[in-house]
Amino acid sequence: MKVFQHVSDIGPLDEALKEAFNIKQDRYQYERLGRHKTAMLIFFNNSLRTRLSTQKAAMNLGMNVIVLDVNQGAWKLETERGVIMDGDKSEHLLEAIPVMGSYCDIIGVRSFARFENRQDDYEEIILQQFIKYSGRPVFFMESATVHPLQAFADLITIEEYKKTERPKVVMTWAPHPRALPQAVPNSFAEWMRVADVEFVVTHPEGYELDPQFVGDARVEYDQMKAFEGADFVYAKNWSCPGVTLPDRYGQVLDDYHKWMDWTVSDRQMAVTNNAHFMHCLPVRRNMIVTDDVIEAPTSLVIPEAANREISAIVVLKKMLESL
Ligand code: CP
């Protein structure tokens, strides 16, 4: 595997899940595979889970790991071609990328949407430059549009906890005071459409996700109706994807106070099939979800985060095998 961006990159999902559960039995069984290989994890944005779980996964595989916080200690990077670099940016990404590639065997990159230009974000211009100029396999650690390591961990968690062969999985938008990216809901939708689940998305009008990710999944604007009989509730905020409202791309459409009844609480959970609650974290309590729901025994936020180590091992293992 040379690039990990979309669900199709991992190959057949049933085989990837089998691999994940095998690794869960013994997460150090491939510790010789990464000997004398180096993973470089490059962060343009903050992280807790992705940084720690991916670092741990690489170490489990016997790899050396270099973590770079671009905004803390590295030269400030210019990303646009044609710019006269007379400002505060001392280095261009087009030199920095091959240099970084020369010190490692596999590169992971986190670079969020900038919300300046929808086309730039959805064309993944930063990550595409890493793919083109690093000379190394590149995996996405949350980009402008996708967060596949998270979606894979979410799927592993659903497989572990499902009580029926084909569970109903509801992804719900929830209120938030700031404009958040669409990467997590995009990837979750993309992966759920391939997984063997009944998938429903619910959000207020204007928050329609890009068709390349949501496809023909059922969209239900009535949140309570969407929750009926759900086995898993996956909550997430996202800003306007600019699909039905192109001029509002990357914006919060209304003051969040208007949408506080979308906060996942016992009221919505009461109409589910005793659903498990899921969220990728970090989560703002009593905005996205109430204390009671996230602390309930049915909440899976901690095992879900723990499975990030497993999804990262599977991905890194596949990349090591392709070197
Ligand atoms: N879920 C997730 O990616 O968490 P971090 O932003 O802390 O890495």
mmCIF file of C-alpha atoms in Angstrom, residues 21-296:
data_model
loop_
_atom_site.group_PDB
_atom_site.id
_atom_site.type_symbol
_atom_site.label_atom_id
_atom_site.label_comp_id
_atom_site.label_asym_id
_atom_site.label_seq_id
_atom_site.Cartn_x
_atom_site.Cartn_y
_atom_site.Cartn_z
ATOM 1 C CA PHE A 21 -8.547 -8.829 15.206
ATOM 2 C CA ASN A 22 -5.520 -11.046 14.685
ATOM 3 C CA ILE A 23 -3.259 -8.133 15.674
ATOM 4 C CA LYS A 24 -5.453 -7.471 18.717
ATOM 5 C CA GLN A 25 -4.576 -10.972 19.936
ATOM 6 C CA ASP A 26 -0.867 -10.070 19.908
ATOM 7 C CA ARG A 27 0.012 -6.537 18.891
ATOM 8 C CA TYR A 28 3.779 -7.247 18.953
ATOM 9 C CA GLN A 29 3.752 -10.273 16.633
ATOM 10 C CA TYR A 30 5.253 -8.277 13.714
ATOM 11 C CA GLU A 31 7.948 -6.538 15.753
ATOM 12 C CA ARG A 32 10.678 -7.646 13.332
ATOM 13 C CA LEU A 33 8.941 -6.279 10.242
ATOM 14 C CA GLY A 34 9.910 -2.653 10.879
ATOM 15 C CA ARG A 35 13.509 -3.228 11.961
ATOM 16 C CA HIS A 36 15.763 -0.456 10.584
ATOM 17 C CA LYS A 37 12.744 1.302 9.068
ATOM 18 C CA THR A 38 11.668 4.783 10.092
ATOM 19 C CA ALA A 39 8.196 6.293 10.281
ATOM 20 C CA MET A 40 8.000 10.081 10.155
ATOM 21 C CA LEU A 41 4.818 11.602 11.584
ATOM 22 C CA ILE A 42 4.322 15.204 10.484
ATOM 23 C CA PHE A 43 1.764 17.372 12.276
ATOM 24 C CA PHE A 44 0.595 20.716 10.905
ATOM 25 C CA ASN A 45 -2.217 20.601 13.540
ATOM 26 C CA ASN A 46 -2.704 19.490 17.132
ATOM 27 C CA SER A 47 -3.308 15.886 18.132
ATOM 28 C CA LEU A 48 -3.459 13.596 21.133
ATOM 29 C CA ARG A 49 -4.819 10.233 19.912
ATOM 30 C CA THR A 50 -3.338 10.194 16.421
ATOM 31 C CA ARG A 51 0.112 11.170 17.617
ATOM 32 C CA LEU A 52 0.248 8.649 20.469
ATOM 33 C CA SER A 53 -1.517 5.708 18.839
ATOM 34 C CA THR A 54 0.419 5.929 15.570
ATOM 35 C CA GLN A 55 3.716 6.306 17.383
ATOM 36 C CA LYS A 56 2.864 3.268 19.513
ATOM 37 C CA ALA A 57 1.805 1.283 16.440
ATOM 38 C CA ALA A 58 5.102 2.007 14.675
ATOM 39 C CA MET A 59 7.061 1.017 17.788
ATOM 40 C CA ASN A 60 5.071 -2.232 18.052
ATOM 41 C CA LEU A 61 6.256 -3.001 14.525
ATOM 42 C CA GLY A 62 9.858 -2.381 15.555
ATOM 43 C CA MET A 63 10.172 0.906 13.649
ATOM 44 C CA ASN A 64 12.106 4.024 14.564
ATOM 45 C CA VAL A 65 9.739 6.992 14.859
ATOM 46 C CA ILE A 66 10.333 10.691 14.216
ATOM 47 C CA VAL A 67 7.547 13.103 15.160
ATOM 48 C CA LEU A 68 7.651 16.624 13.739
ATOM 49 C CA ASP A 69 5.390 19.442 14.927
ATOM 50 C CA VAL A 70 5.752 21.775 11.994
ATOM 51 C CA ASN A 71 4.550 24.777 14.003
ATOM 52 C CA GLN A 72 6.918 24.190 16.906
ATOM 53 C CA GLY A 73 10.585 24.457 16.027
ATOM 54 C CA ALA A 74 10.611 23.849 12.277
ATOM 55 C CA TRP A 75 10.997 26.651 9.740
ATOM 56 C CA LYS A 76 7.726 28.244 8.815
ATOM 57 C CA LEU A 77 6.701 26.689 5.509
ATOM 58 C CA GLU A 78 5.402 28.309 2.340
ATOM 59 C CA THR A 79 2.981 26.013 0.514
ATOM 60 C CA GLU A 80 2.064 28.056 -2.609
ATOM 61 C CA ARG A 81 4.167 28.106 -5.791
ATOM 62 C CA GLY A 82 4.965 31.485 -7.331
ATOM 63 C CA VAL A 83 5.033 33.365 -4.031
ATOM 64 C CA ILE A 84 7.913 35.851 -3.533
ATOM 65 C CA MET A 85 9.125 34.582 -0.171
ATOM 66 C CA ASP A 86 9.878 37.923 1.470
ATOM 67 C CA GLY A 87 7.663 37.302 4.507
ATOM 68 C CA ASP A 88 7.996 35.168 7.630
ATOM 69 C CA LYS A 89 8.153 31.817 5.782
ATOM 70 C CA SER A 90 11.758 30.675 5.401
ATOM 71 C CA GLU A 91 11.372 27.358 3.601
ATOM 72 C CA HIS A 92 9.185 26.036 0.818
ATOM 73 C CA LEU A 93 7.265 22.799 1.226
ATOM 74 C CA LEU A 94 8.654 21.656 -2.129
ATOM 75 C CA GLU A 95 12.190 21.471 -0.672
ATOM 76 C CA ALA A 96 11.087 20.393 2.806
ATOM 77 C CA ILE A 97 9.105 17.370 1.580
ATOM 78 C CA PRO A 98 11.926 15.543 -0.273
ATOM 79 C CA VAL A 99 14.309 16.389 2.575
ATOM 80 C CA MET A 100 11.924 14.820 5.094
ATOM 81 C CA GLY A 101 11.454 11.860 2.763
ATOM 82 C CA SER A 102 15.213 11.288 2.731
ATOM 83 C CA TYR A 103 15.198 10.602 6.486
ATOM 84 C CA CYS A 104 12.432 7.978 6.596
ATOM 85 C CA ASP A 105 10.713 5.076 4.879
ATOM 86 C CA ILE A 106 7.038 5.913 5.503
ATOM 87 C CA ILE A 107 5.404 9.313 6.073
ATOM 88 C CA GLY A 108 2.188 10.161 7.936
ATOM 89 C CA VAL A 109 0.786 13.681 7.601
ATOM 90 C CA ARG A 110 -1.865 15.637 9.493
ATOM 91 C CA SER A 111 -2.975 18.808 7.715
ATOM 92 C CA PHE A 112 -6.505 20.089 8.293
ATOM 93 C CA ALA A 113 -8.772 22.030 5.942
ATOM 94 C CA ARG A 114 -7.933 25.718 5.780
ATOM 95 C CA PHE A 115 -11.468 26.779 4.771
ATOM 96 C CA GLU A 116 -10.028 29.459 2.460
ATOM 97 C CA ASN A 117 -10.931 27.718 -0.769
ATOM 98 C CA ARG A 118 -13.132 24.617 -1.036
ATOM 99 C CA GLN A 119 -11.446 23.385 -4.197
ATOM 100 C CA ASP A 120 -7.971 23.532 -2.627
ATOM 101 C CA ASP A 121 -9.193 21.640 0.440
ATOM 102 C CA TYR A 122 -11.087 18.985 -1.531
ATOM 103 C CA GLU A 123 -8.161 18.509 -3.948
ATOM 104 C CA GLU A 124 -5.943 17.833 -0.903
ATOM 105 C CA ILE A 125 -3.162 20.056 -2.220
ATOM 106 C CA ILE A 126 -0.857 19.593 0.804
ATOM 107 C CA LEU A 127 -1.138 15.806 1.016
ATOM 108 C CA GLN A 128 -0.893 15.451 -2.755
ATOM 109 C CA GLN A 129 2.442 17.276 -2.641
ATOM 110 C CA PHE A 130 3.709 14.789 -0.042
ATOM 111 C CA ILE A 131 2.599 11.908 -2.282
ATOM 112 C CA LYS A 132 4.255 13.464 -5.335
ATOM 113 C CA TYR A 133 7.543 14.744 -3.882
ATOM 114 C CA SER A 134 8.434 12.602 -0.830
ATOM 115 C CA GLY A 135 9.221 9.388 -2.724
ATOM 116 C CA ARG A 136 7.693 7.503 0.229
ATOM 117 C CA PRO A 137 4.390 5.784 1.033
ATOM 118 C CA VAL A 138 2.102 8.381 2.615
ATOM 119 C CA PHE A 139 -0.750 7.784 5.039
ATOM 120 C CA PHE A 140 -3.320 10.416 5.973
ATOM 121 C CA MET A 141 -3.482 11.193 9.711
ATOM 122 C CA GLU A 142 -6.476 13.541 9.111
ATOM 123 C CA SER A 143 -6.303 15.733 6.093
ATOM 124 C CA ALA A 144 -8.569 18.443 4.710
ATOM 125 C CA THR A 145 -11.217 15.878 3.755
ATOM 126 C CA VAL A 146 -10.511 12.462 5.329
ATOM 127 C CA HIS A 147 -9.490 10.723 8.552
ATOM 128 C CA PRO A 148 -9.193 7.071 7.501
ATOM 129 C CA LEU A 149 -7.250 5.809 10.568
ATOM 130 C CA GLN A 150 -10.195 6.996 12.675
ATOM 131 C CA ALA A 151 -12.853 5.471 10.415
ATOM 132 C CA PHE A 152 -11.029 2.125 10.399
ATOM 133 C CA ALA A 153 -10.814 2.154 14.218
ATOM 134 C CA ASP A 154 -14.522 3.046 14.354
ATOM 135 C CA LEU A 155 -15.358 0.080 12.146
ATOM 136 C CA ILE A 156 -13.243 -2.281 14.272
ATOM 137 C CA THR A 157 -15.149 -1.024 17.342
ATOM 138 C CA ILE A 158 -18.550 -1.557 15.714
ATOM 139 C CA GLU A 159 -17.549 -5.090 14.710
ATOM 140 C CA GLU A 160 -16.464 -5.806 18.284
ATOM 141 C CA TYR A 161 -19.628 -4.538 19.949
ATOM 142 C CA LYS A 162 -22.400 -5.271 17.467
ATOM 143 C CA LYS A 163 -25.256 -7.458 18.751
ATOM 144 C CA THR A 164 -26.898 -8.074 15.379
ATOM 145 C CA GLU A 165 -25.417 -9.215 12.079
ATOM 146 C CA ARG A 166 -26.253 -5.936 10.312
ATOM 147 C CA PRO A 167 -26.530 -3.163 12.910
ATOM 148 C CA LYS A 168 -28.155 0.213 12.346
ATOM 149 C CA VAL A 169 -25.482 2.928 12.573
ATOM 150 C CA VAL A 170 -26.603 6.558 12.800
ATOM 151 C CA MET A 171 -24.158 9.411 12.312
ATOM 152 C CA THR A 172 -25.564 12.599 13.793
ATOM 153 C CA TRP A 173 -24.404 16.193 13.465
ATOM 154 C CA ALA A 174 -24.316 17.967 16.848
ATOM 155 C CA PRO A 175 -23.776 21.619 17.790
ATOM 156 C CA HIS A 176 -20.355 23.203 18.334
ATOM 157 C CA PRO A 177 -19.248 26.816 18.774
ATOM 158 C CA ARG A 178 -16.438 26.666 16.195
ATOM 159 C CA ALA A 179 -16.154 25.694 12.541
ATOM 160 C CA LEU A 180 -14.856 22.119 12.410
ATOM 161 C CA PRO A 181 -13.615 20.170 9.384
ATOM 162 C CA GLN A 182 -15.624 17.513 7.540
ATOM 163 C CA ALA A 183 -12.818 14.936 7.521
ATOM 164 C CA VAL A 184 -14.202 12.641 10.231
ATOM 165 C CA PRO A 185 -17.813 12.511 8.966
ATOM 166 C CA ASN A 186 -16.596 12.161 5.368
ATOM 167 C CA SER A 187 -14.453 9.129 6.177
ATOM 168 C CA PHE A 188 -17.009 7.602 8.539
ATOM 169 C CA ALA A 189 -19.647 7.808 5.796
ATOM 170 C CA GLU A 190 -17.258 6.426 3.178
ATOM 171 C CA TRP A 191 -16.324 3.427 5.361
ATOM 172 C CA MET A 192 -19.872 2.720 6.611
ATOM 173 C CA ARG A 193 -21.183 2.569 3.055
ATOM 174 C CA VAL A 194 -18.772 -0.281 2.333
ATOM 175 C CA ALA A 195 -19.300 -2.008 5.705
ATOM 176 C CA ASP A 196 -22.191 -4.412 6.283
ATOM 177 C CA VAL A 197 -24.378 -1.991 8.261
ATOM 178 C CA GLU A 198 -27.609 -0.023 7.812
ATOM 179 C CA PHE A 199 -26.236 3.519 7.662
ATOM 180 C CA VAL A 200 -28.227 6.722 8.280
ATOM 181 C CA VAL A 201 -26.933 10.296 8.440
ATOM 182 C CA THR A 202 -28.843 13.051 10.238
ATOM 183 C CA HIS A 203 -28.079 16.781 10.220
ATOM 184 C CA PRO A 204 -29.843 20.118 9.805
ATOM 185 C CA GLU A 205 -30.370 21.367 6.260
ATOM 186 C CA GLY A 206 -27.258 22.985 4.772
ATOM 187 C CA TYR A 207 -24.814 20.457 6.269
ATOM 188 C CA GLU A 208 -25.084 17.944 3.375
ATOM 189 C CA LEU A 209 -21.786 16.063 2.996
ATOM 190 C CA ASP A 210 -19.925 15.753 -0.290
ATOM 191 C CA PRO A 211 -21.529 13.070 -2.514
ATOM 192 C CA GLN A 212 -18.135 11.388 -3.086
ATOM 193 C CA PHE A 213 -18.292 10.306 0.578
ATOM 194 C CA VAL A 214 -21.972 10.093 1.498
ATOM 195 C CA GLY A 215 -23.059 8.615 -1.840
ATOM 196 C CA ASP A 216 -26.589 7.289 -1.704
ATOM 197 C CA ALA A 217 -26.665 6.824 2.085
ATOM 198 C CA ARG A 218 -30.036 7.661 3.686
ATOM 199 C CA VAL A 219 -30.117 11.259 4.944
ATOM 200 C CA GLU A 220 -32.812 12.021 7.537
ATOM 201 C CA TYR A 221 -33.320 15.636 8.620
ATOM 202 C CA ASP A 222 -35.461 14.618 11.624
ATOM 203 C CA GLN A 223 -32.888 13.574 14.232
ATOM 204 C CA MET A 224 -35.365 11.710 16.476
ATOM 205 C CA LYS A 225 -36.667 9.708 13.507
ATOM 206 C CA ALA A 226 -33.104 8.828 12.490
ATOM 207 C CA PHE A 227 -32.314 7.546 15.990
ATOM 208 C CA GLU A 228 -35.244 5.090 16.096
ATOM 209 C CA GLY A 229 -33.911 1.546 16.571
ATOM 210 C CA ALA A 230 -30.255 2.594 16.228
ATOM 211 C CA ASP A 231 -27.614 0.153 17.505
ATOM 212 C CA PHE A 232 -24.786 2.698 17.287
ATOM 213 C CA VAL A 233 -24.959 6.501 17.492
ATOM 214 C CA TYR A 234 -21.895 8.271 16.094
ATOM 215 C CA ALA A 235 -21.911 11.968 16.978
ATOM 216 C CA LYS A 236 -19.808 14.639 15.300
ATOM 217 C CA ASN A 237 -19.983 18.286 14.477
ATOM 218 C CA TRP A 238 -18.965 19.525 11.056
ATOM 219 C CA SER A 239 -19.061 22.906 9.365
ATOM 220 C CA CYS A 240 -20.942 23.606 6.145
ATOM 221 C CA PRO A 241 -19.440 21.375 3.422
ATOM 222 C CA GLY A 242 -20.559 23.837 0.730
ATOM 223 C CA VAL A 243 -22.524 21.245 -1.232
ATOM 224 C CA THR A 244 -25.983 22.837 -1.145
ATOM 225 C CA LEU A 245 -24.692 26.228 0.080
ATOM 226 C CA PRO A 246 -21.421 26.845 -1.855
ATOM 227 C CA ASP A 247 -20.995 30.369 -0.442
ATOM 228 C CA ARG A 248 -21.090 29.090 3.138
ATOM 229 C CA TYR A 249 -18.264 26.516 2.829
ATOM 230 C CA GLY A 250 -16.453 25.989 6.141
ATOM 231 C CA GLN A 251 -18.883 28.112 8.143
ATOM 232 C CA VAL A 252 -21.129 27.485 11.158
ATOM 233 C CA LEU A 253 -24.529 28.213 9.627
ATOM 234 C CA ASP A 254 -26.365 29.446 12.761
ATOM 235 C CA ASP A 255 -25.578 30.412 16.315
ATOM 236 C CA TYR A 256 -25.145 27.089 18.075
ATOM 237 C CA HIS A 257 -27.737 28.026 20.728
ATOM 238 C CA LYS A 258 -30.395 27.434 18.076
ATOM 239 C CA TRP A 259 -29.368 23.774 17.768
ATOM 240 C CA MET A 260 -28.797 22.727 21.391
ATOM 241 C CA ASP A 261 -31.660 20.225 21.126
ATOM 242 C CA TRP A 262 -29.368 18.259 18.748
ATOM 243 C CA THR A 263 -26.925 17.598 21.639
ATOM 244 C CA VAL A 264 -27.060 13.812 22.109
ATOM 245 C CA SER A 265 -28.875 13.201 25.397
ATOM 246 C CA ASP A 266 -31.026 10.565 27.098
ATOM 247 C CA ARG A 267 -33.996 11.984 25.169
ATOM 248 C CA GLN A 268 -32.652 10.773 21.805
ATOM 249 C CA MET A 269 -30.969 7.643 23.185
ATOM 250 C CA ALA A 270 -34.363 6.506 24.601
ATOM 251 C CA VAL A 271 -35.685 5.725 21.107
ATOM 252 C CA THR A 272 -32.634 3.657 20.105
ATOM 253 C CA ASN A 273 -32.027 -0.074 20.530
ATOM 254 C CA ASN A 274 -30.010 0.651 23.704
ATOM 255 C CA ALA A 275 -27.425 2.085 21.314
ATOM 256 C CA HIS A 276 -23.746 2.402 21.910
ATOM 257 C CA PHE A 277 -22.531 6.006 21.828
ATOM 258 C CA MET A 278 -19.432 6.777 19.742
ATOM 259 C CA HIS A 279 -17.314 9.874 19.125
ATOM 260 C CA CYS A 280 -13.773 10.184 17.748
ATOM 261 C CA LEU A 281 -12.695 12.591 20.568
ATOM 262 C CA PRO A 282 -11.819 15.217 21.593
ATOM 263 C CA VAL A 283 -15.426 16.020 22.469
ATOM 264 C CA ARG A 284 -17.033 19.056 24.082
ATOM 265 C CA ARG A 285 -19.356 17.733 26.755
ATOM 266 C CA ASN A 286 -22.870 19.151 26.907
ATOM 267 C CA MET A 287 -22.411 20.570 23.399
ATOM 268 C CA ILE A 288 -22.046 17.352 21.404
ATOM 269 C CA VAL A 289 -23.149 14.895 24.110
ATOM 270 C CA THR A 290 -24.363 15.097 27.693
ATOM 271 C CA ASP A 291 -22.289 13.878 30.634
ATOM 272 C CA ASP A 292 -24.818 11.100 31.245
ATOM 273 C CA VAL A 293 -24.627 9.645 27.731
ATOM 274 C CA ILE A 294 -20.832 9.744 27.398
ATOM 275 C CA GLU A 295 -20.406 8.232 30.878
ATOM 276 C CA ALA A 296 -23.022 5.493 30.377
#
